[in-house]
Coordinates of C-alpha atoms and ligand atoms in Angstrom, one line a residue:
Chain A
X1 CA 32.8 -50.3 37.2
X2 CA 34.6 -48.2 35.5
X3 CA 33.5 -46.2 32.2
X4 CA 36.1 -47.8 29.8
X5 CA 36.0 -51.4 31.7
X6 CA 31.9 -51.2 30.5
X7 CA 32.6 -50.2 27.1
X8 CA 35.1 -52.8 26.4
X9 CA 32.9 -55.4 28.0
X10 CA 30.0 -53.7 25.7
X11 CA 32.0 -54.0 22.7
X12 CA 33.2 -57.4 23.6
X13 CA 29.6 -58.7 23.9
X14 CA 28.9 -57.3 20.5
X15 CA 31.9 -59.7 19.1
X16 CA 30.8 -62.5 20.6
X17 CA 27.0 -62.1 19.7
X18 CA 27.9 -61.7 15.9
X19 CA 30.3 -64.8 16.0
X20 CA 28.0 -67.7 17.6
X21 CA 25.5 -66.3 15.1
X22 CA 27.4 -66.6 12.0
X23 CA 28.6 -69.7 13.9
X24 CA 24.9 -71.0 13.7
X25 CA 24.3 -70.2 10.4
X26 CA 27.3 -72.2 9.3
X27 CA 26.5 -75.1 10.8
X28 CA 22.9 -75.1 10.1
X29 CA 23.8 -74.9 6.7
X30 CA 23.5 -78.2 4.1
X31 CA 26.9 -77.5 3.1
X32 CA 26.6 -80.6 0.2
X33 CA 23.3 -79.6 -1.0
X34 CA 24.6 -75.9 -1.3
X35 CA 27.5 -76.8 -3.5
X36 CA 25.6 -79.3 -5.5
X37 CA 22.6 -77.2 -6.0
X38 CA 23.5 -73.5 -6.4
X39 CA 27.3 -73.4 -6.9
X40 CA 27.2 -76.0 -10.2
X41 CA 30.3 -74.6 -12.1
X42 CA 29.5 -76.6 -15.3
X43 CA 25.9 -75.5 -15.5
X44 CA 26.6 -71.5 -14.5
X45 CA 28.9 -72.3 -17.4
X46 CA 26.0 -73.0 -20.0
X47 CA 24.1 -69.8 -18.7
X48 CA 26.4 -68.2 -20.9
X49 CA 26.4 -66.0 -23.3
X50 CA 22.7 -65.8 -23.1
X51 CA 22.5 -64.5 -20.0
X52 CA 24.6 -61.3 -21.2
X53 CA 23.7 -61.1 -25.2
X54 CA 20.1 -61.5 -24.3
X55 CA 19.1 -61.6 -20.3
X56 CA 21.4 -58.6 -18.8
X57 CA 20.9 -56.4 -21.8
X58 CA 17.0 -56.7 -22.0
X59 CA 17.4 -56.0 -18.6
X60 CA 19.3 -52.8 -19.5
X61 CA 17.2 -51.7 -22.0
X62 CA 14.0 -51.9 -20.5
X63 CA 15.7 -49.9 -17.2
X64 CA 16.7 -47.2 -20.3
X65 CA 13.2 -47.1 -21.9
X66 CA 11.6 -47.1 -18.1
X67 CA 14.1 -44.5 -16.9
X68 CA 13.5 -42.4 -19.7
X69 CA 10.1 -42.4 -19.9
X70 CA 9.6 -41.8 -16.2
X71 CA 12.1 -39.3 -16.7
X72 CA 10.2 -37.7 -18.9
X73 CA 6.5 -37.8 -17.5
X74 CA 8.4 -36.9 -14.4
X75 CA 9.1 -33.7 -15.3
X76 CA 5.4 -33.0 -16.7
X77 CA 3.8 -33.6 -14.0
X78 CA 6.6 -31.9 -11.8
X79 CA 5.9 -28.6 -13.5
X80 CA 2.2 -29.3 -13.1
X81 CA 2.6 -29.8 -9.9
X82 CA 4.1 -26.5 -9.7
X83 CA 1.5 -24.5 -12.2
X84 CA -0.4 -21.4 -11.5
X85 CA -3.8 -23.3 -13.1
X86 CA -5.1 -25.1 -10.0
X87 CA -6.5 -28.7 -12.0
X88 CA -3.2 -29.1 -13.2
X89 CA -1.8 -29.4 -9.9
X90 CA -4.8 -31.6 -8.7
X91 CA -4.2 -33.6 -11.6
X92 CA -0.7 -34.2 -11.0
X93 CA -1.4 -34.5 -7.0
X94 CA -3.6 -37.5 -7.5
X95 CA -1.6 -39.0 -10.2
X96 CA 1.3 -38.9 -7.9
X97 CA -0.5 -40.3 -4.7
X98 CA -2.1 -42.7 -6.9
X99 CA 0.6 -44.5 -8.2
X100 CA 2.4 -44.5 -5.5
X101 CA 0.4 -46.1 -3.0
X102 CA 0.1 -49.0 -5.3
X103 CA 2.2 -52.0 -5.9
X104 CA 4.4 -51.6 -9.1
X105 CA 3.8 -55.7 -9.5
X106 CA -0.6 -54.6 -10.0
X107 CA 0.0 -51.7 -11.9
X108 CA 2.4 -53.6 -14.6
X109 CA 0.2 -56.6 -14.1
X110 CA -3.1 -54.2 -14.9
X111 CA -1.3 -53.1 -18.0
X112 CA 0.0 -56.2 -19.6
X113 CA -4.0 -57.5 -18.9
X114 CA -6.6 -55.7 -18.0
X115 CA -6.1 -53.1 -20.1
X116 CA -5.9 -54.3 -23.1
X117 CA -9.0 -56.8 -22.3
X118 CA -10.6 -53.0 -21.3
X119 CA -9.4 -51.2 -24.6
X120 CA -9.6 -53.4 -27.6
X121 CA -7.6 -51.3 -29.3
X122 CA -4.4 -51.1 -27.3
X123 CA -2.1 -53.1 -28.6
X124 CA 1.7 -51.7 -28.3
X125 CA 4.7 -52.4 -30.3
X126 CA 6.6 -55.3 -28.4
X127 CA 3.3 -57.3 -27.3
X128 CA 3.0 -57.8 -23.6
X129 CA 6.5 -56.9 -21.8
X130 CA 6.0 -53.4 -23.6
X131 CA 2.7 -53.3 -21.9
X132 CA 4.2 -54.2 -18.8
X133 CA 6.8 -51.8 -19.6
X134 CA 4.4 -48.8 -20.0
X135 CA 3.3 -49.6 -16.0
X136 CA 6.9 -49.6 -14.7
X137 CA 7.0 -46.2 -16.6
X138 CA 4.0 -44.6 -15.2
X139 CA 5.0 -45.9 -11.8
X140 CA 8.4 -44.4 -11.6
X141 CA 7.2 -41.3 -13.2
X142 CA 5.0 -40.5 -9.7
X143 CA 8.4 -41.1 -7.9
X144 CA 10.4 -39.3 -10.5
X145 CA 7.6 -36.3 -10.3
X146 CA 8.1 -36.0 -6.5
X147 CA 12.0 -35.5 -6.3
X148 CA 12.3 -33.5 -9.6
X149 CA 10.4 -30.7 -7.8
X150 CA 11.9 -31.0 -4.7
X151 CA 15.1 -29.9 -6.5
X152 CA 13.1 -27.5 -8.5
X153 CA 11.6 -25.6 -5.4
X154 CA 15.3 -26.3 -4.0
X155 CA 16.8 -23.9 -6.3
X156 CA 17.1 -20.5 -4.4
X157 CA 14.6 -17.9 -5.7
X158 CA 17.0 -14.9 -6.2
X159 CA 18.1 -17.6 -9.3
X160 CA 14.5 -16.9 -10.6
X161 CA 14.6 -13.5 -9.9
X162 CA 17.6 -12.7 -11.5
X163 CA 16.4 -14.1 -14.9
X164 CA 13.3 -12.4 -14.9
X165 CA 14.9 -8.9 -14.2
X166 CA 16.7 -9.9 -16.9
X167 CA 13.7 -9.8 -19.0
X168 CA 13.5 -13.6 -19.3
X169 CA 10.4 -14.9 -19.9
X170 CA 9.2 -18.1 -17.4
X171 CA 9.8 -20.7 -20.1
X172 CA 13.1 -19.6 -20.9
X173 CA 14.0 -19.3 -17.1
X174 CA 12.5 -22.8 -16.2
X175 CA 14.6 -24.3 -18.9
X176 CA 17.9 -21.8 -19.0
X177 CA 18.7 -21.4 -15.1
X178 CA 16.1 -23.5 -12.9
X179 CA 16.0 -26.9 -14.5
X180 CA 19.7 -27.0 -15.1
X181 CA 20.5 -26.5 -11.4
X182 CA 17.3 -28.6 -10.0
X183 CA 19.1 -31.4 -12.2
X184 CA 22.5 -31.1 -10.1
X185 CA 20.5 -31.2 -7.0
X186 CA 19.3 -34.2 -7.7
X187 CA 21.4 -36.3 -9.6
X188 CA 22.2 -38.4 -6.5
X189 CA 18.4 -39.3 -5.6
X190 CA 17.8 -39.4 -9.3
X191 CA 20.4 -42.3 -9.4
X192 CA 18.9 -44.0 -7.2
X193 CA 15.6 -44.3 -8.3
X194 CA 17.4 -46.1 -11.8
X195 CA 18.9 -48.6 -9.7
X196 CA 15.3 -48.9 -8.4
X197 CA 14.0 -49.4 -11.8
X198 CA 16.6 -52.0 -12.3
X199 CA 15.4 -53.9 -9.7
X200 CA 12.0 -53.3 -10.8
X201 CA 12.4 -54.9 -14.3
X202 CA 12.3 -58.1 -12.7
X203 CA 8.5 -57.3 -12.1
X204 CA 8.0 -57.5 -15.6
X205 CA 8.0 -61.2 -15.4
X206 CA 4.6 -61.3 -14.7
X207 CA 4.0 -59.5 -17.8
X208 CA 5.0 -62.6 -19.1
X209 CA 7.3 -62.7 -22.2
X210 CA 8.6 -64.4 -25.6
X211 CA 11.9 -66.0 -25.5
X212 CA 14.2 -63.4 -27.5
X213 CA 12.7 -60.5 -24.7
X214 CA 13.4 -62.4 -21.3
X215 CA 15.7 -60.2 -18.9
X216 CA 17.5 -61.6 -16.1
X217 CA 15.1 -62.7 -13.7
X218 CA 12.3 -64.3 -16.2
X219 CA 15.9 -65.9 -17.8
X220 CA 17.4 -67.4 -14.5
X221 CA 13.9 -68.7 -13.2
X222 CA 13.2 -70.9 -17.0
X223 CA 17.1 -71.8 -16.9
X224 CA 16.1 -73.2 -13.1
X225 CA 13.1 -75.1 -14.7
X226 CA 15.5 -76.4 -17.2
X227 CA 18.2 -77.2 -15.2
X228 CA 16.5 -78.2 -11.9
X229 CA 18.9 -76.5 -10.5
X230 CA 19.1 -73.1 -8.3
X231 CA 22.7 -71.7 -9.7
X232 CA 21.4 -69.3 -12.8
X233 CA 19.7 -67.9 -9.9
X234 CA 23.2 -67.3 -8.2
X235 CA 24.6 -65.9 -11.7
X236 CA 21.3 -63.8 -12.2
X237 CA 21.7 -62.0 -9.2
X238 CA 25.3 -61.4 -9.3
X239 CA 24.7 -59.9 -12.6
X240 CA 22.3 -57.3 -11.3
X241 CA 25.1 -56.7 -8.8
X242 CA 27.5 -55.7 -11.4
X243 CA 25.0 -53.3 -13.6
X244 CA 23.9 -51.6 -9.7
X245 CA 27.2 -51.6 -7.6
X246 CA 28.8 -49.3 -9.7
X247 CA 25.9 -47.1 -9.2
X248 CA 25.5 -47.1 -5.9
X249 CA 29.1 -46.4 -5.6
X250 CA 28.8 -43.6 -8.4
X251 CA 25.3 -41.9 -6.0
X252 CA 27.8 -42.3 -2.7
X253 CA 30.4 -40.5 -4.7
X254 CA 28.5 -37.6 -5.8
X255 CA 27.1 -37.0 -2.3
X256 CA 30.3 -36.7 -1.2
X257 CA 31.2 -34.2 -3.8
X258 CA 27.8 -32.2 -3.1
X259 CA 28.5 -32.3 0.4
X260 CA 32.1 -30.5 0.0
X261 CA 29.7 -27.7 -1.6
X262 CA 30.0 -27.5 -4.9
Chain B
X1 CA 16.9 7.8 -32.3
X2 CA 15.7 11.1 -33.7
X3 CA 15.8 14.0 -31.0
X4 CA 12.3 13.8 -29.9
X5 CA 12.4 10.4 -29.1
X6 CA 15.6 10.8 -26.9
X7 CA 14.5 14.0 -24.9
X8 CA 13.1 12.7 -21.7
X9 CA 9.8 12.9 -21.9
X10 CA 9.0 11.3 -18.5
X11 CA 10.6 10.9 -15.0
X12 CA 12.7 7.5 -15.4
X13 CA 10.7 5.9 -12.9
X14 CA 7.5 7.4 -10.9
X15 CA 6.1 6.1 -7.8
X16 CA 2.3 7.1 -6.7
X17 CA 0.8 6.4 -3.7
X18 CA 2.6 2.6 -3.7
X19 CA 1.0 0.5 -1.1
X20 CA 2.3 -3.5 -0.6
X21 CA 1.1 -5.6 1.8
X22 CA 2.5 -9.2 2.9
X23 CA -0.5 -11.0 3.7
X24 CA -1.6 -8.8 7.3
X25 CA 1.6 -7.1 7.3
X26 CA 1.6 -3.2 5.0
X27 CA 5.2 -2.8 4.5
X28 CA 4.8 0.2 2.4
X29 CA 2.1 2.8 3.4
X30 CA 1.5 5.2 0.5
X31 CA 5.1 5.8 -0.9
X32 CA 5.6 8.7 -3.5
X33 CA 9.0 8.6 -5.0
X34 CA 10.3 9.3 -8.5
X35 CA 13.8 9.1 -10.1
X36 CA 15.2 11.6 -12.8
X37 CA 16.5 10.8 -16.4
X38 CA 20.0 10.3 -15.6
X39 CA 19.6 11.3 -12.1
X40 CA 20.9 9.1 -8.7
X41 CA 18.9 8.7 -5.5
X42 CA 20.2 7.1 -2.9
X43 CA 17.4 5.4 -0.7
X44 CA 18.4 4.9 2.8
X45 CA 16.9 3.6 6.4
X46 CA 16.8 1.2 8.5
X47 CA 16.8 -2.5 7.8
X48 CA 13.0 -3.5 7.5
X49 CA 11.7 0.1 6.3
X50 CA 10.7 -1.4 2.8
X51 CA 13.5 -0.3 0.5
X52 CA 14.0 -3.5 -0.9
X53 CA 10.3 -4.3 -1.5
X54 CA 9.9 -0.4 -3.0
X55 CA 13.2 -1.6 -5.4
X56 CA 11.6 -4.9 -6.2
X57 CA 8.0 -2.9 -6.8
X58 CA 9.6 -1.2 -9.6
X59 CA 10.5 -4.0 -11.8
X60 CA 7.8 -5.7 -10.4
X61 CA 9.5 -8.7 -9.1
X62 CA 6.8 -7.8 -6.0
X63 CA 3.3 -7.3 -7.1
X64 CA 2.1 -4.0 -5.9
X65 CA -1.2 -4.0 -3.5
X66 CA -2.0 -0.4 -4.9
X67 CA -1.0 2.5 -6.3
X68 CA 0.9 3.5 -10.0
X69 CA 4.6 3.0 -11.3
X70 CA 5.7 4.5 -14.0
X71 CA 8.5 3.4 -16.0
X72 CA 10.0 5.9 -18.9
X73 CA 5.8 6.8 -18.5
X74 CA 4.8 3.9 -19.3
X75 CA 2.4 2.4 -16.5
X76 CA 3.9 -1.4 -15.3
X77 CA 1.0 -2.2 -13.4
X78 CA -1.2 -2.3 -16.1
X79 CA -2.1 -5.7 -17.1
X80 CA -1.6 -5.4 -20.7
X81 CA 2.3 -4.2 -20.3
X82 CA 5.1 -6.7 -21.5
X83 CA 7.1 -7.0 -18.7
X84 CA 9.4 -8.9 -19.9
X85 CA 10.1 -5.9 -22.7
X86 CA 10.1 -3.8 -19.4
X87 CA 12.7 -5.5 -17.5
X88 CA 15.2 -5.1 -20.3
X89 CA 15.7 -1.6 -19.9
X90 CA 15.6 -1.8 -16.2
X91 CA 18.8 -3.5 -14.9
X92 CA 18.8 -5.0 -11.2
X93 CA 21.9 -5.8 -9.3
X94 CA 21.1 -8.0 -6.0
X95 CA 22.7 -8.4 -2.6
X96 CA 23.5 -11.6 -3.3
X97 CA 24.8 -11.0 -6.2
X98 CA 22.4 -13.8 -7.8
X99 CA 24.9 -15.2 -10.6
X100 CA 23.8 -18.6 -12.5
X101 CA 26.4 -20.8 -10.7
X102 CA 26.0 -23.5 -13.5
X103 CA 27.2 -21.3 -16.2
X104 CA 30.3 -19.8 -16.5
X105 CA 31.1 -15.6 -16.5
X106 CA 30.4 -15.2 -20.1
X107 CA 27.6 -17.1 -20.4
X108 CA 26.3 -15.4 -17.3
X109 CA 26.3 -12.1 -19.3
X110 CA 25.3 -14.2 -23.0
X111 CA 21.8 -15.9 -21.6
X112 CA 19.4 -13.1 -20.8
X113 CA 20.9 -11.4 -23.9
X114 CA 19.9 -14.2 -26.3
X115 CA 16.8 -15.3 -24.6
X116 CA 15.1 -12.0 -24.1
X117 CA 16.9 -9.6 -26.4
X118 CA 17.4 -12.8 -28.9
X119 CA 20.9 -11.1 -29.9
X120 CA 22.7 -13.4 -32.2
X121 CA 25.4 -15.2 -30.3
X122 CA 28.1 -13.5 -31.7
X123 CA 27.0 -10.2 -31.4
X124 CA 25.7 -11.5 -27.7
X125 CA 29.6 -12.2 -27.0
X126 CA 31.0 -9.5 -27.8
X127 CA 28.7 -7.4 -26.2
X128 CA 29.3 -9.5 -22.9
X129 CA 33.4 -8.5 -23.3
X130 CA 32.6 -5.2 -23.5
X131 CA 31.0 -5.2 -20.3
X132 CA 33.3 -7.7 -18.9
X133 CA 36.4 -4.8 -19.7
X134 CA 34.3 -2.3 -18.0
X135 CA 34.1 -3.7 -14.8
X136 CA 37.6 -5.2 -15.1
X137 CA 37.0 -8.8 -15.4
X138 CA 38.0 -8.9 -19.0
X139 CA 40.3 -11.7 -18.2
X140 CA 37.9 -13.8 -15.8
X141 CA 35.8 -14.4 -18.7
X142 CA 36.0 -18.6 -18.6
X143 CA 35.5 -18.7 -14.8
X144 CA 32.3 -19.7 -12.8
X145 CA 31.0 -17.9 -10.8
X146 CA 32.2 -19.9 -7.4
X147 CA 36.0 -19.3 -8.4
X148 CA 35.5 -15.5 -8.1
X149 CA 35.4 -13.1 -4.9
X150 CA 32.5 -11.5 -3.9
X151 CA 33.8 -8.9 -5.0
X152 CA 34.4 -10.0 -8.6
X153 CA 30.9 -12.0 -8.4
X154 CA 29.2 -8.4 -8.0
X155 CA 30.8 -6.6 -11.0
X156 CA 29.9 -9.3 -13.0
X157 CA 26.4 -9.2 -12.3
X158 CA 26.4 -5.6 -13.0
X159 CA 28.1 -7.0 -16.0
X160 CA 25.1 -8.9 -16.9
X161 CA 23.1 -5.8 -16.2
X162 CA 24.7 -3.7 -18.6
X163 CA 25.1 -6.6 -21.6
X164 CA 21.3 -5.7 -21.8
X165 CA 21.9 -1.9 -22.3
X166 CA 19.2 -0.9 -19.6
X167 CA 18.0 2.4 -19.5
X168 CA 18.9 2.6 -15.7
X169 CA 19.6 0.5 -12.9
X170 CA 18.2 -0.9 -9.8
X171 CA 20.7 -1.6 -6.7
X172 CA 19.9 -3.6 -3.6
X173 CA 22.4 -3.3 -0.9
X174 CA 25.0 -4.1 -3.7
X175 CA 28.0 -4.0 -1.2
X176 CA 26.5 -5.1 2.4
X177 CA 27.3 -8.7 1.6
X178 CA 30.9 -8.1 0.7
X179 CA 34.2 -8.0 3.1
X180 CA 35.1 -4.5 3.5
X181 CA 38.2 -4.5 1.6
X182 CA 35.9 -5.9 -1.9
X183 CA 33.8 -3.3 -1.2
X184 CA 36.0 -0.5 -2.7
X185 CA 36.1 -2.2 -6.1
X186 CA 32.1 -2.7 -6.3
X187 CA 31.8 1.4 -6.0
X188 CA 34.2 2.7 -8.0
X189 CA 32.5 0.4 -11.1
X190 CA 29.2 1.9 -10.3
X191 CA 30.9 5.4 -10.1
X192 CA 31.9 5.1 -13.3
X193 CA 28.3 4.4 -14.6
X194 CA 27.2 7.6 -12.3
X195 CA 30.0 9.6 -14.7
X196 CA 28.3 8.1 -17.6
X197 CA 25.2 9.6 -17.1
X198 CA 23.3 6.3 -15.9
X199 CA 20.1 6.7 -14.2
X200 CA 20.4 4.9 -10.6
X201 CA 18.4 3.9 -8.2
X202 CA 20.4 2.4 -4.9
X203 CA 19.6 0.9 -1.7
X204 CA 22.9 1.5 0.3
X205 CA 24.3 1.9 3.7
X206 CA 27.8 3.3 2.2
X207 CA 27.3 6.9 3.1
X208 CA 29.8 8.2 1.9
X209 CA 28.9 6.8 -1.6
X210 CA 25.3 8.4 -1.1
X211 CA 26.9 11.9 -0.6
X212 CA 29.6 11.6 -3.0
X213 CA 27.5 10.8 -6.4
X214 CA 23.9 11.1 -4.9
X215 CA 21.7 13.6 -7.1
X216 CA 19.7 12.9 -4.3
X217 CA 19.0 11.0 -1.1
X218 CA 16.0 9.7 0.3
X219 CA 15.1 8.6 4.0
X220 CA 12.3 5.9 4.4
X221 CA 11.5 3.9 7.6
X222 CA 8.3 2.5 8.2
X223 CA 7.1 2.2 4.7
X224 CA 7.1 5.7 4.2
X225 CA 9.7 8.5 2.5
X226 CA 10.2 10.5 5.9
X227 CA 12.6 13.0 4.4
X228 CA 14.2 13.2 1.3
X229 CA 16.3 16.3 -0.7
X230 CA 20.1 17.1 -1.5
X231 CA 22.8 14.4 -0.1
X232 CA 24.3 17.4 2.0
X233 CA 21.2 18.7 3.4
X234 CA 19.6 15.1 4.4
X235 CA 22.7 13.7 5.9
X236 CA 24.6 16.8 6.9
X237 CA 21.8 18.5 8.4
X238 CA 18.6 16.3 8.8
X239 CA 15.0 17.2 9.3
X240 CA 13.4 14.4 10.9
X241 CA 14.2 12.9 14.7
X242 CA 13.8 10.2 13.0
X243 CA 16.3 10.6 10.6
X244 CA 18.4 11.9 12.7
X245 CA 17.9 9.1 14.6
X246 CA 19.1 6.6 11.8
X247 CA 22.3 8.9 11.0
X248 CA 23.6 8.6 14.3
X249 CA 23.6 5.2 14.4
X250 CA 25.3 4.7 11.1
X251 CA 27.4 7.5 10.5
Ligands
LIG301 N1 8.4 -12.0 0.6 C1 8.0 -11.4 1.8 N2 7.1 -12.0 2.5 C2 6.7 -11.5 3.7 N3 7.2 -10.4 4.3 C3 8.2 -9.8 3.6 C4 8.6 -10.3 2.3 N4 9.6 -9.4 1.9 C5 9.8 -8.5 2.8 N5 8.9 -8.7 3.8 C6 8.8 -7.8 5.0 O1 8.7 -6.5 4.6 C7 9.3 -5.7 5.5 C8 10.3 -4.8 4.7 O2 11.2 -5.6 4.1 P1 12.3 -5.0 3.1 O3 11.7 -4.3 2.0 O4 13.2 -6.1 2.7 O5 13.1 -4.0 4.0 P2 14.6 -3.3 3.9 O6 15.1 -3.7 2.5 O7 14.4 -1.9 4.1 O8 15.4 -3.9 4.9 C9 10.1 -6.5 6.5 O9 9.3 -6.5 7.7 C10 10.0 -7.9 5.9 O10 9.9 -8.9 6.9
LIG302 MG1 16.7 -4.8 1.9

């Protein structure tokens, strides 16, 4: 056989494979009870405006307050990671493995109960989807840590040692020239780990929460119970596709650019 | 400054007996070298010989394993020294040139002035065009640094040298990563600074730069100063096989 005769017959297969499966799904498919149970036009329309004045923007603000926070811890224990003192960098090592090698769904769990049955005292602002909220923070803050200081230690050292011959002192050359270019170097994984944290709201659920602080997945699961029906579930997640397409498209995008060189 | 404190008191730099190993690896093996007020040496030999690590020893971007430097007398080894206060007087231009690619050819020469001098930003700017005129970049002021030649990128990090009005200079091989026809413009700024009475210390291949304004022209190869004296007399009429060795291979 010739070469091209096999790769046409190759590629040919391919087609055919991927058409008797979508074939199969089709037809396996309770076309009546799909329409009638998560395409209901007149219920998706009483989802609304709820599930944008309150659902989708909890859902954005918790991703802002998680986001920031992690940013924030992030870089702590990045530049621990990084110190001269060795227990700071121990400290920041097991931190970092710690949380994450565990489940963000335990750790936000653990925070919205355990620990405040453990510390009589805790009792943040926001009741028990802050609580919650604090776990998603500390968990993206280990993930945060990690790529922050790969774009650190990606900045090339002649940067460092040009402001130090300069007679800049560490601090001022971590925050004038090393931090500012680290932060270039990683705005593309960086966007990706808030699309993450988008995601990860949804975990707050188990947190459990009052009405006025539901986000979108705790919103479309009680408008299912409601409505004994799956479409808010259908709305809910194309609203999550809205806030993270753009994103996504926003992290291929910059890769792009930082591919060209910048 | 009254007179006293202006005549020069000490050597501008003074090397003694500067060994620095990386980890098993002694790259410099009891170097003795010292650099005038206002004088320029020339430190030549082959790639490897530790002229870079003696030029990062002296600023102290490389610790040293042993041994003294002196800088204007004043012993940057010791512990209790502010380096930082050091480095200020001591400007360092780099191979790579080394501009801050996120900030633009003013702030380039701005940032180490306000951080470490903590000029006011006015005075900070205007001490940046100065130096931006004197290289001839006066007008390349808004660019960043990826818009400019190699060339350009060079004089404007001996710009930034000179915004912090160093007592001397340190150059590494300031033309070797240039095209040849950029490299014309890099020397004739740095002659000018030689006509200005700037102390230099330069790590250079260009021969003919090293015989033209050297005070003086050392020879180093295997972490030593093999041969050292009067441009003429060390490149016209060398010593050393060894140096002779070099010399015909570049010249
Ligand atoms: N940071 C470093 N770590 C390990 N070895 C180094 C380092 N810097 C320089 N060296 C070694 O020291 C030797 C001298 O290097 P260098 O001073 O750069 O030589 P030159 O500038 O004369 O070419 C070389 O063998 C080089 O591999
Ligand atoms: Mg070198």
């Amino acid at each position: 056989m010739k070469p091209s005769t096999r790769r046409r017959l190759f590629r040919g297969s391919l087609y055919v494979i991927l058409v008797a499966a979508i074939a199969a799904l089709l037809l396996s498919a309770n076309w009546k009870e799909i329409k009638y149970n998560f395409l209901d036009v007149e219920i998706a329309k009483q989802l609304f405006p709820a599930i944008i004045i309150t659902a989708a923007k909890n859902t954005v603000v918790y991703t802002a307050i998680a986001f920031a926070g992690g940013l924030l811890l992030g870089l702590l224990l990045a530049l621990m990671k990084l110190a001269p003192v060795g227990p700071y960098r121990w400290i920041a090592t097991a931190y970092i493995e710690t949380f994450r090698g565990l489940p963000a769904l335990l750790v936000i769990f653990g925070f919205a109960f355990a620990v405040p049955t453990a510390f009589a005292s805790w009792d943040p602002p926001g009741g028990s989807a802050s609580s919650g909220l604090i776990g998603l923070i500390l968990v993206s803050a280990a993930y945060i840590a990690e790529t922050i200081r790969a774009g650190i230690q990606a900045v090339p050292a002649g940067q460092r040692e040009a402001a130090r011959s300069l007679g800049m002192a560490p601090g001022w050359t971590m925050i004038s020239v090393v931090l500012p270019q680290a932060f270039r170097i990683i705005t593309p994984p960086l966007t990706n780990e808030l699309v993450i944290i988008i995601k990860d709201t949804s975990l707050l659920f188990i947190a459990g929460m009052a009405l006025g602080d539901r986000e979108l997945t705790v919103f479309a699961r009680d408008s299912l119970s409601q409505f004994g029906n799956s479409t808010p579930l259908i709305v809910a997640g194309l609203m999550y596709l809205v806030i993270t397409l753009p994103l996504t498209q926003l992290v291929a995008k910059l890769e792009r650019h930082q591919n060209r060189g910048r | 400054m009254n007179a006293q404190e202006s005549a020069p008191a000490h050597p501008a730099i003074e090397v003694r007996n500067l060994h620095k190993s990386f980890g098993d690896n002694e790259v410099l093996t009891g170097i003795d070298f010292h650099v005038g007020q206002g004088e320029v040496v020339c430190v030549i030999g082959p790639s490897g010989s530790g002229k870079s690590t003696l030029l990062r020893c002296v600023n102290r971007l490389e610790e040293p394993t042993s041994g003294t430097i002196l800088v204007e007398g004043i012993d940057i080894t010791d512990p209790e020294t502010d380096l930082n206060k050091i480095r200020t007087r001591i400007g360092m231009v780099f191979q790579q040139f080394n501009l801050f690619p996120h900030l633009d050819v003013l702030d380039n020469l701005v940032l180490a002035q306000r951080r470490a001098k903590k000029r006011g930003k006015t005075e900070a700017r205007r001490i940046a065009r100065q130096n931006l005129e004197k290289v001839g970049l006066a007008d390349r002021a808004d660019a960043f640094p990826s818009q400019l030649s190699g060339g350009q990128q060079q004089r404007v990090a001996i710009a930034r040298a000179l915004s912090m009005d160093p007592d001397m200079m340190l150059f590494d091989e300031p033309t070797s990563a240039l095209d040849p026809e950029l490299v014309g413009d890099v020397l004739a700024v740095m002659r000018r600074l030689v006509d200005e009475g700037m102390t230099m210390m330069v790590v250079t291949h260009e021969m003919g730069f090293a015989r033209e304004v050297g005070d003086r022209v050392v020879f180093m190869d295997g972490g030593v100063v093999v041969e050292q004296g009067k441009p003429d007399d060390v490149l016209g009429n060398p010593q050393h096989e060894r140096t002779r060795g070099f010399l015909s291979k570049v010249l």
